[in-house]
Structures are given as structure tokens and as C-alpha cells.
PDB file of C-alpha atoms and ligand atoms in Angstrom:
ATOM      1  CA  MET A   1       0.000   0.000   0.000  1.00  0.00           C
ATOM      2  CA  LYS A   2       1.322   3.409  -0.907  1.00  0.00           C
ATOM      3  CA  ILE A   3       0.909   6.008   1.837  1.00  0.00           C
ATOM      4  CA  ILE A   4       0.647   9.698   1.075  1.00  0.00           C
ATOM      5  CA  ARG A   5       1.038  11.928   4.112  1.00  0.00           C
ATOM      6  CA  ALA A   6      -1.120  15.039   4.293  1.00  0.00           C
ATOM      7  CA  LYS A   7      -0.809  17.960   6.685  1.00  0.00           C
ATOM      8  CA  ASP A   8      -4.470  18.210   7.549  1.00  0.00           C
ATOM      9  CA  TYR A   9      -7.962  17.523   6.248  1.00  0.00           C
ATOM     10  CA  GLN A  10      -7.807  20.149   3.524  1.00  0.00           C
ATOM     11  CA  ASP A  11      -4.470  18.883   2.281  1.00  0.00           C
ATOM     12  CA  MET A  12      -5.778  15.272   2.390  1.00  0.00           C
ATOM     13  CA  SER A  13      -8.852  16.282   0.377  1.00  0.00           C
ATOM     14  CA  ARG A  14      -6.783  18.091  -2.217  1.00  0.00           C
ATOM     15  CA  LYS A  15      -4.316  15.234  -2.629  1.00  0.00           C
ATOM     16  CA  ALA A  16      -7.118  12.684  -2.972  1.00  0.00           C
ATOM     17  CA  ALA A  17      -8.954  14.910  -5.474  1.00  0.00           C
ATOM     18  CA  ASN A  18      -5.739  15.173  -7.499  1.00  0.00           C
ATOM     19  CA  ILE A  19      -5.567  11.396  -7.791  1.00  0.00           C
ATOM     20  CA  ILE A  20      -9.215  11.166  -8.874  1.00  0.00           C
ATOM     21  CA  SER A  21      -8.767  13.905 -11.441  1.00  0.00           C
ATOM     22  CA  ALA A  22      -5.666  12.181 -12.806  1.00  0.00           C
ATOM     23  CA  GLN A  23      -7.768   9.030 -13.215  1.00  0.00           C
ATOM     24  CA  VAL A  24     -10.468  10.950 -15.093  1.00  0.00           C
ATOM     25  CA  ILE A  25      -7.899  12.613 -17.339  1.00  0.00           C
ATOM     26  CA  MET A  26      -6.323   9.223 -18.154  1.00  0.00           C
ATOM     27  CA  LYS A  27      -9.682   7.587 -18.825  1.00  0.00           C
ATOM     28  CA  PRO A  28     -12.529  10.086 -19.276  1.00  0.00           C
ATOM     29  CA  ASP A  29     -15.182   7.342 -19.290  1.00  0.00           C
ATOM     30  CA  CYS A  30     -13.782   5.655 -16.190  1.00  0.00           C
ATOM     31  CA  VAL A  31     -16.047   4.047 -13.616  1.00  0.00           C
ATOM     32  CA  LEU A  32     -15.666   5.720 -10.229  1.00  0.00           C
ATOM     33  CA  GLY A  33     -16.862   4.059  -7.044  1.00  0.00           C
ATOM     34  CA  LEU A  34     -17.613   6.873  -4.611  1.00  0.00           C
ATOM     35  CA  ALA A  35     -17.966   6.429  -0.887  1.00  0.00           C
ATOM     36  CA  THR A  36     -20.440   7.834   1.603  1.00  0.00           C
ATOM     37  CA  GLY A  37     -19.356   9.155   4.996  1.00  0.00           C
ATOM     38  CA  GLY A  38     -17.883  12.416   6.154  1.00  0.00           C
ATOM     39  CA  THR A  39     -14.240  11.933   5.186  1.00  0.00           C
ATOM     40  CA  PRO A  40     -14.622  12.196   1.391  1.00  0.00           C
ATOM     41  CA  VAL A  41     -16.812  15.327   1.544  1.00  0.00           C
ATOM     42  CA  GLY A  42     -13.790  17.644   1.255  1.00  0.00           C
ATOM     43  CA  THR A  43     -12.505  15.593  -1.686  1.00  0.00           C
ATOM     44  CA  TYR A  44     -15.845  15.964  -3.456  1.00  0.00           C
ATOM     45  CA  ALA A  45     -15.920  19.699  -2.674  1.00  0.00           C
ATOM     46  CA  GLN A  46     -12.454  20.078  -4.196  1.00  0.00           C
ATOM     47  CA  LEU A  47     -13.489  18.195  -7.345  1.00  0.00           C
ATOM     48  CA  VAL A  48     -16.623  20.339  -7.693  1.00  0.00           C
ATOM     49  CA  ASP A  49     -14.485  23.420  -7.242  1.00  0.00           C
ATOM     50  CA  TRP A  50     -12.191  22.387 -10.069  1.00  0.00           C
ATOM     51  CA  TYR A  51     -14.938  21.211 -12.333  1.00  0.00           C
ATOM     52  CA  ASN A  52     -17.578  23.859 -11.747  1.00  0.00           C
ATOM     53  CA  LYS A  53     -18.560  24.013 -15.363  1.00  0.00           C
ATOM     54  CA  GLY A  54     -21.322  21.494 -15.542  1.00  0.00           C
ATOM     55  CA  ASP A  55     -22.773  18.602 -13.599  1.00  0.00           C
ATOM     56  CA  ILE A  56     -22.261  14.914 -13.625  1.00  0.00           C
ATOM     57  CA  ASP A  57     -25.068  13.378 -15.679  1.00  0.00           C
ATOM     58  CA  PRO A  58     -27.380  11.872 -13.022  1.00  0.00           C
ATOM     59  CA  ALA A  59     -28.300   9.173 -15.535  1.00  0.00           C
ATOM     60  CA  LYS A  60     -24.718   7.940 -15.217  1.00  0.00           C
ATOM     61  CA  THR A  61     -24.758   7.586 -11.446  1.00  0.00           C
ATOM     62  CA  ASN A  62     -25.801   4.391  -9.729  1.00  0.00           C
ATOM     63  CA  LEU A  63     -26.679   3.933  -6.084  1.00  0.00           C
ATOM     64  CA  PRO A  64     -28.046   0.974  -4.210  1.00  0.00           C
ATOM     65  CA  ASP A  65     -31.663   1.859  -3.399  1.00  0.00           C
ATOM     66  CA  GLY A  66     -31.792   1.769   0.391  1.00  0.00           C
ATOM     67  CA  THR A  67     -35.587   1.947   0.305  1.00  0.00           C
ATOM     68  CA  ASN A  68     -35.914  -1.328  -1.597  1.00  0.00           C
ATOM     69  CA  LEU A  69     -36.729  -3.948   1.027  1.00  0.00           C
ATOM     70  CA  ASP A  70     -36.233  -6.793  -1.435  1.00  0.00           C
ATOM     71  CA  THR A  71     -32.626  -7.361  -0.426  1.00  0.00           C
ATOM     72  CA  ALA A  72     -31.844 -10.117  -2.895  1.00  0.00           C
ATOM     73  CA  ALA A  73     -33.269  -8.187  -5.855  1.00  0.00           C
ATOM     74  CA  GLU A  74     -31.549  -4.927  -4.924  1.00  0.00           C
ATOM     75  CA  CYS A  75     -28.160  -6.561  -4.350  1.00  0.00           C
ATOM     76  CA  ALA A  76     -28.446  -8.434  -7.642  1.00  0.00           C
ATOM     77  CA  ARG A  77     -29.430  -5.215  -9.456  1.00  0.00           C
ATOM     78  CA  TYR A  78     -26.463  -3.261  -8.085  1.00  0.00           C
ATOM     79  CA  ASN A  79     -23.989  -6.099  -8.697  1.00  0.00           C
ATOM     80  CA  GLY A  80     -25.374  -6.376 -12.218  1.00  0.00           C
ATOM     81  CA  ILE A  81     -24.672  -2.696 -12.917  1.00  0.00           C
ATOM     82  CA  ILE A  82     -21.079  -2.971 -11.703  1.00  0.00           C
ATOM     83  CA  HIS A  83     -20.502  -6.079 -13.838  1.00  0.00           C
ATOM     84  CA  LYS A  84     -22.129  -4.472 -16.885  1.00  0.00           C
ATOM     85  CA  LEU A  85     -19.852  -1.450 -16.547  1.00  0.00           C
ATOM     86  CA  GLY A  86     -16.830  -3.743 -16.547  1.00  0.00           C
ATOM     87  CA  GLY A  87     -15.970  -3.223 -12.883  1.00  0.00           C
ATOM     88  CA  ILE A  88     -14.629  -0.158 -11.133  1.00  0.00           C
ATOM     89  CA  ASP A  89     -11.576   1.765 -12.262  1.00  0.00           C
ATOM     90  CA  LEU A  90     -11.086   3.749  -9.075  1.00  0.00           C
ATOM     91  CA  GLN A  91     -12.805   3.055  -5.776  1.00  0.00           C
ATOM     92  CA  LEU A  92     -12.690   5.797  -3.148  1.00  0.00           C
ATOM     93  CA  LEU A  93     -13.094   4.648   0.450  1.00  0.00           C
ATOM     94  CA  GLY A  94     -13.204   6.061   3.934  1.00  0.00           C
ATOM     95  CA  ILE A  95     -12.361   3.782   6.829  1.00  0.00           C
ATOM     96  CA  GLY A  96     -14.468   3.417   9.955  1.00  0.00           C
ATOM     97  CA  PRO A  97     -12.957   3.633  13.448  1.00  0.00           C
ATOM     98  CA  ASN A  98     -13.552  -0.133  13.629  1.00  0.00           C
ATOM     99  CA  GLY A  99     -11.738  -0.717  10.338  1.00  0.00           C
ATOM    100  CA  HIS A 100     -14.810  -1.072   8.149  1.00  0.00           C
ATOM    101  CA  ILE A 101     -14.604  -0.172   4.464  1.00  0.00           C
ATOM    102  CA  GLY A 102     -17.801   0.617   2.609  1.00  0.00           C
ATOM    103  CA  PHE A 103     -20.162  -0.688   5.250  1.00  0.00           C
ATOM    104  CA  ASN A 104     -18.351  -4.015   5.466  1.00  0.00           C
ATOM    105  CA  GLU A 105     -18.289  -4.284   9.230  1.00  0.00           C
ATOM    106  CA  PRO A 106     -15.814  -6.465  11.155  1.00  0.00           C
ATOM    107  CA  GLY A 107     -16.975 -10.064  11.121  1.00  0.00           C
ATOM    108  CA  GLU A 108     -16.142 -13.708  10.700  1.00  0.00           C
ATOM    109  CA  ALA A 109     -15.631 -13.657   6.955  1.00  0.00           C
ATOM    110  CA  PHE A 110     -15.149 -11.208   4.094  1.00  0.00           C
ATOM    111  CA  GLU A 111     -18.501 -10.661   2.357  1.00  0.00           C
ATOM    112  CA  LEU A 112     -18.036 -10.790  -1.375  1.00  0.00           C
ATOM    113  CA  GLU A 113     -20.537  -8.705  -3.297  1.00  0.00           C
ATOM    114  CA  THR A 114     -23.298  -6.207  -2.571  1.00  0.00           C
ATOM    115  CA  HIS A 115     -25.163  -7.236   0.545  1.00  0.00           C
ATOM    116  CA  CYS A 116     -27.324  -5.874   3.326  1.00  0.00           C
ATOM    117  CA  ILE A 117     -25.475  -5.447   6.602  1.00  0.00           C
ATOM    118  CA  ASP A 118     -26.454  -4.786  10.209  1.00  0.00           C
ATOM    119  CA  LEU A 119     -24.480  -1.688  11.090  1.00  0.00           C
ATOM    120  CA  ALA A 120     -22.169  -1.916  14.099  1.00  0.00           C
ATOM    121  CA  PRO A 121     -23.201   0.182  17.130  1.00  0.00           C
ATOM    122  CA  THR A 122     -20.083   2.366  16.613  1.00  0.00           C
ATOM    123  CA  THR A 123     -21.123   3.049  13.008  1.00  0.00           C
ATOM    124  CA  ILE A 124     -24.666   3.986  14.072  1.00  0.00           C
ATOM    125  CA  GLU A 125     -23.143   6.288  16.670  1.00  0.00           C
ATOM    126  CA  ALA A 126     -20.758   7.839  14.126  1.00  0.00           C
ATOM    127  CA  ASN A 127     -23.595   8.390  11.634  1.00  0.00           C
ATOM    128  CA  LYS A 128     -25.772  10.254  14.148  1.00  0.00           C
ATOM    129  CA  ARG A 129     -24.190  13.489  12.994  1.00  0.00           C
ATOM    130  CA  PHE A 130     -25.877  13.085   9.618  1.00  0.00           C
ATOM    131  CA  PHE A 131     -29.290  12.836  11.330  1.00  0.00           C
ATOM    132  CA  ASP A 132     -29.240  15.856  13.681  1.00  0.00           C
ATOM    133  CA  GLY A 133     -27.789  13.670  16.430  1.00  0.00           C
ATOM    134  CA  ASN A 134     -31.033  11.679  16.608  1.00  0.00           C
ATOM    135  CA  GLU A 135     -30.081   8.015  16.909  1.00  0.00           C
ATOM    136  CA  ALA A 136     -33.669   6.901  16.287  1.00  0.00           C
ATOM    137  CA  LEU A 137     -33.395   8.248  12.729  1.00  0.00           C
ATOM    138  CA  VAL A 138     -30.086   6.547  11.892  1.00  0.00           C
ATOM    139  CA  PRO A 139     -30.598   3.463   9.702  1.00  0.00           C
ATOM    140  CA  LYS A 140     -29.584   0.267  11.473  1.00  0.00           C
ATOM    141  CA  GLN A 141     -28.906  -1.587   8.240  1.00  0.00           C
ATOM    142  CA  ALA A 142     -27.311  -0.596   4.951  1.00  0.00           C
ATOM    143  CA  TYR A 143     -26.580  -1.947   1.528  1.00  0.00           C
ATOM    144  CA  THR A 144     -22.888  -2.014   0.816  1.00  0.00           C
ATOM    145  CA  MET A 145     -20.624  -3.020  -1.967  1.00  0.00           C
ATOM    146  CA  GLY A 146     -18.759  -6.177  -0.937  1.00  0.00           C
ATOM    147  CA  ILE A 147     -15.085  -6.789  -0.331  1.00  0.00           C
ATOM    148  CA  LYS A 148     -14.616  -8.719  -3.571  1.00  0.00           C
ATOM    149  CA  THR A 149     -15.995  -5.821  -5.619  1.00  0.00           C
ATOM    150  CA  ILE A 150     -13.734  -3.380  -3.784  1.00  0.00           C
ATOM    151  CA  MET A 151     -10.712  -5.654  -4.264  1.00  0.00           C
ATOM    152  CA  GLN A 152     -11.475  -6.012  -7.970  1.00  0.00           C
ATOM    153  CA  ALA A 153     -11.385  -2.240  -8.462  1.00  0.00           C
ATOM    154  CA  ARG A 154      -8.327  -1.453 -10.538  1.00  0.00           C
ATOM    155  CA  LYS A 155      -7.255   1.283  -8.128  1.00  0.00           C
ATOM    156  CA  VAL A 156      -8.334   1.884  -4.536  1.00  0.00           C
ATOM    157  CA  LEU A 157      -7.963   5.256  -2.843  1.00  0.00           C
ATOM    158  CA  VAL A 158      -8.504   5.442   0.918  1.00  0.00           C
ATOM    159  CA  VAL A 159      -8.872   8.728   2.768  1.00  0.00           C
ATOM    160  CA  ALA A 160      -8.531   9.066   6.530  1.00  0.00           C
ATOM    161  CA  ASN A 161      -8.121  11.961   8.889  1.00  0.00           C
ATOM    162  CA  GLY A 162      -8.151  12.606  12.591  1.00  0.00           C
ATOM    163  CA  LYS A 163      -7.056  10.754  15.718  1.00  0.00           C
ATOM    164  CA  ALA A 164     -10.254   8.694  15.801  1.00  0.00           C
ATOM    165  CA  LYS A 165      -9.014   6.824  12.723  1.00  0.00           C
ATOM    166  CA  ALA A 166      -5.429   6.261  13.902  1.00  0.00           C
ATOM    167  CA  GLN A 167      -5.972   2.770  15.330  1.00  0.00           C
ATOM    168  CA  ALA A 168      -8.005   1.610  12.326  1.00  0.00           C
ATOM    169  CA  VAL A 169      -5.344   2.933   9.961  1.00  0.00           C
ATOM    170  CA  LYS A 170      -2.613   1.158  11.930  1.00  0.00           C
ATOM    171  CA  ASP A 171      -4.557  -2.126  11.972  1.00  0.00           C
ATOM    172  CA  ALA A 172      -5.420  -1.869   8.278  1.00  0.00           C
ATOM    173  CA  VAL A 173      -1.869  -1.071   7.191  1.00  0.00           C
ATOM    174  CA  THR A 174       0.260  -3.162   9.535  1.00  0.00           C
ATOM    175  CA  GLY A 175      -2.050  -5.666  11.222  1.00  0.00           C
ATOM    176  CA  PRO A 176      -2.903  -9.178  10.116  1.00  0.00           C
ATOM    177  CA  VAL A 177      -5.208  -9.518   7.108  1.00  0.00           C
ATOM    178  CA  THR A 178      -8.425 -10.474   8.811  1.00  0.00           C
ATOM    179  CA  PRO A 179     -12.178  -9.838   8.500  1.00  0.00           C
ATOM    180  CA  ALA A 180     -11.939  -8.540  12.074  1.00  0.00           C
ATOM    181  CA  CYS A 181     -10.462  -5.437  10.399  1.00  0.00           C
ATOM    182  CA  PRO A 182     -11.982  -5.358   6.894  1.00  0.00           C
ATOM    183  CA  GLY A 183      -9.603  -2.587   5.757  1.00  0.00           C
ATOM    184  CA  SER A 184      -6.656  -4.925   6.317  1.00  0.00           C
ATOM    185  CA  ILE A 185      -7.480  -6.772   3.098  1.00  0.00           C
ATOM    186  CA  LEU A 186      -6.294  -3.711   1.204  1.00  0.00           C
ATOM    187  CA  GLN A 187      -2.721  -4.836   2.007  1.00  0.00           C
ATOM    188  CA  LEU A 188      -3.289  -7.423  -0.729  1.00  0.00           C
ATOM    189  CA  HIS A 189      -4.532  -4.930  -3.320  1.00  0.00           C
ATOM    190  CA  PRO A 190      -1.946  -4.311  -6.056  1.00  0.00           C
ATOM    191  CA  ASP A 191      -2.744  -0.590  -6.425  1.00  0.00           C
ATOM    192  CA  CYS A 192      -4.003   0.908  -3.189  1.00  0.00           C
ATOM    193  CA  ILE A 193      -3.179   4.445  -2.066  1.00  0.00           C
ATOM    194  CA  LEU A 194      -3.895   5.753   1.417  1.00  0.00           C
ATOM    195  CA  VAL A 195      -4.038   9.531   1.778  1.00  0.00           C
ATOM    196  CA  ALA A 196      -4.111  10.406   5.448  1.00  0.00           C
ATOM    197  CA  ASP A 197      -3.324  13.323   7.694  1.00  0.00           C
ATOM    198  CA  GLU A 198      -0.742  13.366  10.486  1.00  0.00           C
ATOM    199  CA  GLU A 199      -3.279  12.452  13.158  1.00  0.00           C
ATOM    200  CA  ALA A 200      -4.608   9.438  11.301  1.00  0.00           C
ATOM    201  CA  LEU A 201      -1.012   8.270  10.718  1.00  0.00           C
ATOM    202  CA  SER A 202       0.092   8.995  14.263  1.00  0.00           C
ATOM    203  CA  LEU A 203       0.222   5.327  15.366  1.00  0.00           C
ATOM    204  CA  LEU A 204       2.213   4.108  12.372  1.00  0.00           C
TER     205      LEU A 204
HETATM  206  P1  PGA B   1     -16.494   8.747   7.909  1.00  0.00           P
HETATM  207  O1  PGA B   1     -16.696   7.208   7.857  1.00  0.00           O
HETATM  208  O2  PGA B   1     -15.852   9.119   6.633  1.00  0.00           O
HETATM  209  O3  PGA B   1     -17.876   9.314   8.035  1.00  0.00           O
HETATM  210  O4  PGA B   1     -15.638   9.004   9.105  1.00  0.00           O
HETATM  211  C1  PGA B   1     -15.803   6.420   7.163  1.00  0.00           C
HETATM  212  C2  PGA B   1     -16.529   5.165   6.796  1.00  0.00           C
HETATM  213  O5  PGA B   1     -17.490   4.859   7.491  1.00  0.00           O
HETATM  214  O6  PGA B   1     -16.150   4.516   5.829  1.00  0.00           O
END
């Protein structure tokens, strides 16, 4: 895994956005896998800043439909789209304080493709900030891309900032490869870049 050290959140966002823009310049019709969560927001803001001429065609964006209660059908639909597009060229990821990537929570085994997951209590807690701090409103389950899909992306870009991510970053980068820390599997990815600030790297 290649590690790029950033001074702070803004620097991390800019460096990550640079890598994504390089990907788009190299392959204008590339397939980008874009993560939810707070960490990539600055990266997206930087990309919008640079672009600022037009919008991404919404018809070319694909999200799992979290309101579809037919889990099997929704997972198959989303997997089908990824396969039809020929896989992902660049997958952007945050990492949870418990080492999750996407919403692949720590567990007994690596889940392969899109699946519905019960969110870990720490993830529900962390996501409260997106729901006015009201835990009752935070979804307890989520659809997530699976580990196999992430690992098949041709390039993986992980962003992390802040002390709260330091242990997860350490475990993912230097710990054993184990589903107990889903991010650790990225050690086996042939083209994975971690862009992290000083605090997130402080335990390495
Ligand atoms: P965060 O979460 O970016 O909101 O901190 C990271 C993640 O859950 O992947």
C-alpha cells in the first residue's frame, strides 16, 4: 500500500482529489466508485471546485436503493450494474474507526458482493451526525458493496483523517489480514493508495 502523508484535512482532500482527477484525465469514461461518509466530503468539494462548469449526468450515477426492502433483488441489481460497466476503475473509500470499508463491518468472513449489513453500534453512533444527532433516525442496516468488488477495483484510494481513525489505519496497514479489520485486506490490493493526515497516521 502506498501512503501519502497530508498535513491536515484540507491537504488530504486536495491530494485525494488530485488522484481522482488524474484518473479521469487518463480515462474520461472511467467508472468511479464513490464512498459515503464524512471523510470524502472535502474531496468531493475540491473536485466540484475544479470542475464547476457542468454537472455529472445523473443518468450515469448508480446507487443501491436503500428503500428497496427486497434485499436479494436490490443486491443483484447493483452487482449487475457494476458487472455491466466492466468493474470499477477507481474506488474511493473512507475507513471506519472499527476498520470497516464501505459498510463491510468487522466479522467472521469477508462478504463478497453487494449485501445488506447490520451496522455496528459504533457506526450507528458515528452516523448520528448526519441525522441531527437523533439516533432513532439513523438506519440500522445498509446496503454495501462487498469486499470482492472493492478488491477487484483497478485502483483503490482510501482517505482518513483525525485521531479517531489512527488505530483503524494502523490495523489496516500493519495488522494481520483479517475480516476482524476489513480494511486490512487492502494490504493485498496491487494498487491501493492511502491519503491520510498526520493524526490518522500517528500510530504508524
Ligand atoms: P467517515 O466514515 O468518513 O464518516 O468518518 C468512514 C466510513 O465509514 O467509511
